[in-house]
CSV table of C-alpha atoms and ligand atoms in Angstrom, one decimal:
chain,number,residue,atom,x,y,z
M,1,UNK,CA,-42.0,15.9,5.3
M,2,UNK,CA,-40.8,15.9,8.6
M,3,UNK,CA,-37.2,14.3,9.5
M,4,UNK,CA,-36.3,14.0,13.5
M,5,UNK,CA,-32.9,12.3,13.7
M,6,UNK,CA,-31.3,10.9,17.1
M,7,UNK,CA,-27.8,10.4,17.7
M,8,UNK,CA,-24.6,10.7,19.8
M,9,UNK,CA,-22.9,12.6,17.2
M,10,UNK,CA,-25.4,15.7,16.1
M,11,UNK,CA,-22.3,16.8,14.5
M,12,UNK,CA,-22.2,14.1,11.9
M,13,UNK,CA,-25.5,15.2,10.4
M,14,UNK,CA,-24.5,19.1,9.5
M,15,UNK,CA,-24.2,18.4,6.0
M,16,UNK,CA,-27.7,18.0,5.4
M,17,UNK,CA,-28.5,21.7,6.2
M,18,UNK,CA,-26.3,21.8,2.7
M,19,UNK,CA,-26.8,21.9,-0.9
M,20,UNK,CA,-30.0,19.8,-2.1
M,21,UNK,CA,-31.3,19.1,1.4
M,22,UNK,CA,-30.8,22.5,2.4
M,23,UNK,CA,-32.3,24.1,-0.2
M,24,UNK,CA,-35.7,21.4,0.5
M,25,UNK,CA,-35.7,22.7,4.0
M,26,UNK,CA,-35.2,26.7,3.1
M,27,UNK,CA,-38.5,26.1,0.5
M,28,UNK,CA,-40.1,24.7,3.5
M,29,UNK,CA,-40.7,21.4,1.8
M,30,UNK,CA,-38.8,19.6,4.6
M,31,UNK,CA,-38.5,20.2,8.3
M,32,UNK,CA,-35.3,18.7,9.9
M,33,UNK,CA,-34.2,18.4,13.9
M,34,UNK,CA,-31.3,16.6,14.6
M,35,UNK,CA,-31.4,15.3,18.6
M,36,UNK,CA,-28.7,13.9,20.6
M,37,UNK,CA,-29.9,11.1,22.3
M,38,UNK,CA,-27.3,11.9,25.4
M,39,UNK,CA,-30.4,14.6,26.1
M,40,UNK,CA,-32.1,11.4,27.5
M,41,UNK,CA,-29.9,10.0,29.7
M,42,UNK,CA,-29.7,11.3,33.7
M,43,UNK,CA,-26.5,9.9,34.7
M,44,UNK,CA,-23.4,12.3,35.3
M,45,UNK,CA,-21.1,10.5,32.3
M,46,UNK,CA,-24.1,11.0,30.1
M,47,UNK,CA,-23.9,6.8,29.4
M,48,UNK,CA,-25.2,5.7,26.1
M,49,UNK,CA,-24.2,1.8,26.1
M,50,UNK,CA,-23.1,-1.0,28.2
M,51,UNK,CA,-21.6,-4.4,27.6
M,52,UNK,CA,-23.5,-7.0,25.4
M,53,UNK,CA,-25.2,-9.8,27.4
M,54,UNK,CA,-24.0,-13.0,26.4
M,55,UNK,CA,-20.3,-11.9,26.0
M,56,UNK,CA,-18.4,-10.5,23.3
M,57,UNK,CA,-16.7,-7.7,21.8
M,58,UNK,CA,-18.0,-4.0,21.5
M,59,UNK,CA,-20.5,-2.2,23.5
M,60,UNK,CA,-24.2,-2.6,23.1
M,61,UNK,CA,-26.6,1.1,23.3
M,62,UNK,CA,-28.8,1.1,26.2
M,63,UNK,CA,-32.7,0.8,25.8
M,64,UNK,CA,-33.3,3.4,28.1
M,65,UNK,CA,-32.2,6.4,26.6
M,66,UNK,CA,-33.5,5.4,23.3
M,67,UNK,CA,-37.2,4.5,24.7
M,68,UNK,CA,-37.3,8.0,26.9
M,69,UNK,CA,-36.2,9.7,23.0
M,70,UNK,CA,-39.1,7.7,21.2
M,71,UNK,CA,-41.2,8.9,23.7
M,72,UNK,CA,-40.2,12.3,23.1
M,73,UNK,CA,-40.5,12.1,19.0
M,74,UNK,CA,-44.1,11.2,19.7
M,75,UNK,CA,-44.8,14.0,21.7
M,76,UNK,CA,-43.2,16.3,19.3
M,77,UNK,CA,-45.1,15.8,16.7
M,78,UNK,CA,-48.5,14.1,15.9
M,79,UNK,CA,-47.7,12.7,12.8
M,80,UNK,CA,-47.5,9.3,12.4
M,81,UNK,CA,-43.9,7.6,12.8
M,82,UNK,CA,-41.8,5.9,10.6
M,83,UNK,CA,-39.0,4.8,12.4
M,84,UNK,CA,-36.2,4.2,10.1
M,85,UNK,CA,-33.2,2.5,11.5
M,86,UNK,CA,-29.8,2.2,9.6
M,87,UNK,CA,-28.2,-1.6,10.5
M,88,UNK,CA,-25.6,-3.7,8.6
M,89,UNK,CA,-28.9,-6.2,9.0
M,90,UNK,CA,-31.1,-4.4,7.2
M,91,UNK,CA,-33.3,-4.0,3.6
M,92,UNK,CA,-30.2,-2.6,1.2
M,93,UNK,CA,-31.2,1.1,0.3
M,94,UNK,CA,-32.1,1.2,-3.4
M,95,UNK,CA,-34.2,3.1,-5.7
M,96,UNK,CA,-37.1,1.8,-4.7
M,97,UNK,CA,-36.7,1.7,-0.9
M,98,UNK,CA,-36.2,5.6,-1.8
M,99,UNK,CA,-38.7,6.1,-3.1
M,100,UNK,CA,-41.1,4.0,-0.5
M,101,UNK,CA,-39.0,6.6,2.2
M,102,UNK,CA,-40.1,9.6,0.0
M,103,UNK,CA,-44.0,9.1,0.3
M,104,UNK,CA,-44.0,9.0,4.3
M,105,UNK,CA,-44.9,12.3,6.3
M,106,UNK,CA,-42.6,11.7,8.9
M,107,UNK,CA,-39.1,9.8,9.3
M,108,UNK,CA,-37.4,9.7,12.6
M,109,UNK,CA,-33.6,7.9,12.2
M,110,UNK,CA,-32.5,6.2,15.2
M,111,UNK,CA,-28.8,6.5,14.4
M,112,UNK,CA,-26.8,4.1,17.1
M,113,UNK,CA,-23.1,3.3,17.1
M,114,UNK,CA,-21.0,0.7,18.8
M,115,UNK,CA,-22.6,-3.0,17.7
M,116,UNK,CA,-26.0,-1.6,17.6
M,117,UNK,CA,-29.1,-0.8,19.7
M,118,UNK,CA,-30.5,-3.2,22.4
M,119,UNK,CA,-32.9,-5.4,20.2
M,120,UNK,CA,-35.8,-4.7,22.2
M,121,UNK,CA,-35.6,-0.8,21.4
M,122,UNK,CA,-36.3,-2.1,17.7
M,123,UNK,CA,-38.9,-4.7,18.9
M,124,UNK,CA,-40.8,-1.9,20.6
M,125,UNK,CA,-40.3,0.7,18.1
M,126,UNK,CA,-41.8,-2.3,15.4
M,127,UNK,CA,-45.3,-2.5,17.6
M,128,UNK,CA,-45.6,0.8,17.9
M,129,UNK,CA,-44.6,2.6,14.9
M,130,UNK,CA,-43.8,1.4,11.3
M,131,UNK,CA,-40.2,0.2,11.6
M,132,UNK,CA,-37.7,0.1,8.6
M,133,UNK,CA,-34.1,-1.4,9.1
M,134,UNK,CA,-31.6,-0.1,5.9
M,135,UNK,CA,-28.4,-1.1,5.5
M,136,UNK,CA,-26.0,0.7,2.6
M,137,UNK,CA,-24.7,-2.2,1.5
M,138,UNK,CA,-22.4,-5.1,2.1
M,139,UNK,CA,-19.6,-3.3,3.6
M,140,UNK,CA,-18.7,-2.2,7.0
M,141,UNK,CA,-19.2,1.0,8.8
M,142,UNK,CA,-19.2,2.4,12.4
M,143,UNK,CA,-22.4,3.3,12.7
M,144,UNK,CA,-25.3,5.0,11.4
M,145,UNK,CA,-24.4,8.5,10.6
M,146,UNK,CA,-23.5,7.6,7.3
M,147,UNK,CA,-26.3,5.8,6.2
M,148,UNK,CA,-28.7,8.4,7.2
M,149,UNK,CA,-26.4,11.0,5.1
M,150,UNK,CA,-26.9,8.7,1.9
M,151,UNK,CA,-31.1,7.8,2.9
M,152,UNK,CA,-32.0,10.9,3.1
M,153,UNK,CA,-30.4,12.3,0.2
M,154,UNK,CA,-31.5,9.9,-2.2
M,155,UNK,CA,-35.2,10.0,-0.3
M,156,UNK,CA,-35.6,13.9,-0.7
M,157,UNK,CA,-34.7,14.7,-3.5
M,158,UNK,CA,-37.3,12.3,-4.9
M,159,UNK,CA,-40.0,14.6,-3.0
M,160,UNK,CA,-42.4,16.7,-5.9
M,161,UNK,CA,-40.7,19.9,-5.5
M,162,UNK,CA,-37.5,19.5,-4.5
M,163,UNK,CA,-35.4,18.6,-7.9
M,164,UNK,CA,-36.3,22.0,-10.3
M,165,UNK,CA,-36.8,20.3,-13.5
M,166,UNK,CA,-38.5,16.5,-12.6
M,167,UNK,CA,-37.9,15.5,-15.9
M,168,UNK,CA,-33.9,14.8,-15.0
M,169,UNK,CA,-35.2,12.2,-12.8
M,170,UNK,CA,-36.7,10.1,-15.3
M,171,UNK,CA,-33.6,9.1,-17.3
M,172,UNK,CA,-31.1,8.4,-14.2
M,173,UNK,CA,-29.5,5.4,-13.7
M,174,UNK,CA,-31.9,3.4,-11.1
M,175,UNK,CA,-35.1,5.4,-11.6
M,176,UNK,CA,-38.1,3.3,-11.6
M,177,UNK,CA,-38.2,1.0,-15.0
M,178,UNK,CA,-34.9,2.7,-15.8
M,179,UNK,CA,-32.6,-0.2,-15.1
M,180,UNK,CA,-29.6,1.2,-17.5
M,181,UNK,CA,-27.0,3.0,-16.0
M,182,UNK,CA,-26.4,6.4,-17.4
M,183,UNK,CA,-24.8,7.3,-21.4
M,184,UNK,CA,-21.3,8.8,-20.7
M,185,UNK,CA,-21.9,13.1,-20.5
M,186,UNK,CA,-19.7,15.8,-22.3
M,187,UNK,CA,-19.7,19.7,-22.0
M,188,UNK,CA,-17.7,22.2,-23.6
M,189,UNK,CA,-14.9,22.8,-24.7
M,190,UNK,CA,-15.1,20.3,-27.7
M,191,UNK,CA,-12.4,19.3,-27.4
M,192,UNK,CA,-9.9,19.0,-23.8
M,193,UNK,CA,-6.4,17.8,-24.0
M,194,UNK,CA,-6.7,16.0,-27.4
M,195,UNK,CA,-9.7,14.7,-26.4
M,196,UNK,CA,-13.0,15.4,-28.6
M,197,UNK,CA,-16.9,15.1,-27.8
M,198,UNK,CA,-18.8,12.1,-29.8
M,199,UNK,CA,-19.1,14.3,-32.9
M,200,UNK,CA,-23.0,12.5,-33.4
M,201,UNK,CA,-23.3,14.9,-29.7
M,202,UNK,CA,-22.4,17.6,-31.8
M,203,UNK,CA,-24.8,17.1,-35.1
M,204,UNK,CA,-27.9,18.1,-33.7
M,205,UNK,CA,-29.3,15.3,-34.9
M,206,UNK,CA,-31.5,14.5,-32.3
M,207,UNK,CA,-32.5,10.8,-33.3
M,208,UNK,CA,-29.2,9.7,-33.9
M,209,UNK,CA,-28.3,11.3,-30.0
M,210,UNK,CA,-31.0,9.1,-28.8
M,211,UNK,CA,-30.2,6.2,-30.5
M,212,UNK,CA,-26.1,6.9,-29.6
M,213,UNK,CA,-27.1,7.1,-25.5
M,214,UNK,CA,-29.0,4.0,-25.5
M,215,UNK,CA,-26.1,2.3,-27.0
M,216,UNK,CA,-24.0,3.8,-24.6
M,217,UNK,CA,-26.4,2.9,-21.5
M,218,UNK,CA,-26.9,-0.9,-22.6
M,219,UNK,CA,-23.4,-1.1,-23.2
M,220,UNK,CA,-22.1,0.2,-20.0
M,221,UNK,CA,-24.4,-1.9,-17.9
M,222,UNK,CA,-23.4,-5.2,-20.0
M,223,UNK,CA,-19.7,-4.5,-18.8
M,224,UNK,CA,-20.5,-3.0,-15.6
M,225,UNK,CA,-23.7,-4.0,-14.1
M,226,UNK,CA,-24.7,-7.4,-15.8
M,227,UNK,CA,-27.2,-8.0,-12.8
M,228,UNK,CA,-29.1,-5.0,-13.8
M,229,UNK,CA,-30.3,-7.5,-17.3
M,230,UNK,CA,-32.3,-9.6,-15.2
M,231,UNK,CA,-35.1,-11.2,-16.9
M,232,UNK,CA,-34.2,-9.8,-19.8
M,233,UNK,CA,-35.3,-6.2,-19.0
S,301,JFT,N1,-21.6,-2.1,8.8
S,301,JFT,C1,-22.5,-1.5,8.4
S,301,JFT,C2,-23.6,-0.8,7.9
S,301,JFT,C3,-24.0,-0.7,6.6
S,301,JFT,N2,-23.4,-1.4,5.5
S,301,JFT,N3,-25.0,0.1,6.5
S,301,JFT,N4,-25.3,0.5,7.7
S,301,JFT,C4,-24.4,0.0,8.6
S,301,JFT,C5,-24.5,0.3,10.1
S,301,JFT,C6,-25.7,0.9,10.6
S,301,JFT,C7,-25.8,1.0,11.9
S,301,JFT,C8,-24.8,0.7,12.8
S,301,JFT,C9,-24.6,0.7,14.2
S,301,JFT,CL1,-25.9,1.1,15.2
S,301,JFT,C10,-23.4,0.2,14.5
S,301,JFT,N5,-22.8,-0.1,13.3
S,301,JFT,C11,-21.4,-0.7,13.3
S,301,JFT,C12,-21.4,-2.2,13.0
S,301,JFT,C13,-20.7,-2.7,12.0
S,301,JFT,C14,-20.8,-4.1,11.8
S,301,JFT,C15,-21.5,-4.9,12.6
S,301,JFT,N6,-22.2,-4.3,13.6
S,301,JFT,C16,-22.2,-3.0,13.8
S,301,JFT,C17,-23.6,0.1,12.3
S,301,JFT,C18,-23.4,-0.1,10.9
């Protein structure tokens, strides 16, 4: 897969040459270039956005940089464009918009900031290219950085080849027809401060583990994530 992202703070996005993402893009399994869309702009301040039509608060981004940068993702590459952009408007990221996000060949994140992009960058980008609009959640952020941080995590490491052993995706909280969240986990020492494993974790008895986590699963979800019983599932 490839991942172009665009933004005014190229900075932001180091983390994802870390850890899980890192390790994707060292195997080759993912390509990554982050862009800064200031690249695309001609004036001497390098301006990104301009007041909002209409009135208000805040500063609205510019179509023109963004439009010259779309351009320039096309030309980069000829695989086809999904053009995911993060908005407190958007389809809330779960498991199964990850998952959706995993299966595409190419991703290009138009990160803005301020109140957001001009709405016809997203009106072009939505003829020309799949579009996707994801928020995080319903809460407030400053921009998109963050939200492209916490998609593309939870999108690659969903890609075949990128988690070593796929079997530790099956029984997460949030994987596909897995809507329990996750039994409680112990290591050694046996026991910490006073504090010992389940002994049933310590029996070897491997029914009675299974039978002791989904107990543990239902019950957690019952006290913390009621919605997750919908229908009855
Ligand atoms: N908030 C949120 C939120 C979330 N929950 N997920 N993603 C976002 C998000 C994504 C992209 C932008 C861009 Cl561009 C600007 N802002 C700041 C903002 C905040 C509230 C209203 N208008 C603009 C963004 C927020």
């Amino acid at each position: 897969m490839r991942i172009d992202v665009i933004t005014i703070f190229p900075d932001y996005l180091a983390p994802l040459s870390l850890s899980l993402v890192g390790k994707a893009i060292e195997a080759g399994i993912v390509d990554l270039a982050v862009h800064d869309l200031r690249w695309w702009t001609h004036d001497r301040h390098h301006t990104t956005d301009d007041t909002p039509y209409g009135g208000g608060a805040g500063m609205v981004m510019k179509p023109e940089p963004w439009g010259e940068a779309m351009d320039a993702m096309e030309h980069l590459n000829p695989a086809p464009m999904t053009v995911v952009v993060p908005t407190p408007t958007g389809r809330v990221l779960d498991q199964d918009l990850a998952h959706e996000l995993s299966t595409r060949e190419r991703l290009v994140f138009a990160c803005g900031r301020y109140e957001g992009i001009d709405q016809r960058v997203l009106d072009h980008c939505a003829e020309s290219y799949e579009l996707i609009e994801v928020s995080l959640g319903d809460y407030v952020l400053n921009g998109g950085e963050v939200a492209v941080l916490a998609i593309t995590e939870a999108m690659v490491r969903l890609i075949p080849g990128v988690i070593g052993n796929p079997d530790s995706l099956v029984e997460e909280s949030h994987a596909p027809g897995h809507r329990l969240l996750e039994y409680p986990n112990y290591t050694k020492p046996p026991v910490w401060r006073g504090r010992q494993v389940p002994p049933v974790l310590l029996s070897g008895n491997h029914a009675a583990i299974a039978t002791w986590r989904r107990e543990q699963a239902l019950e957690r979800t019952r006290q913390r994530r009621p919605d997750l019983f919908q229908n009855g599932s």
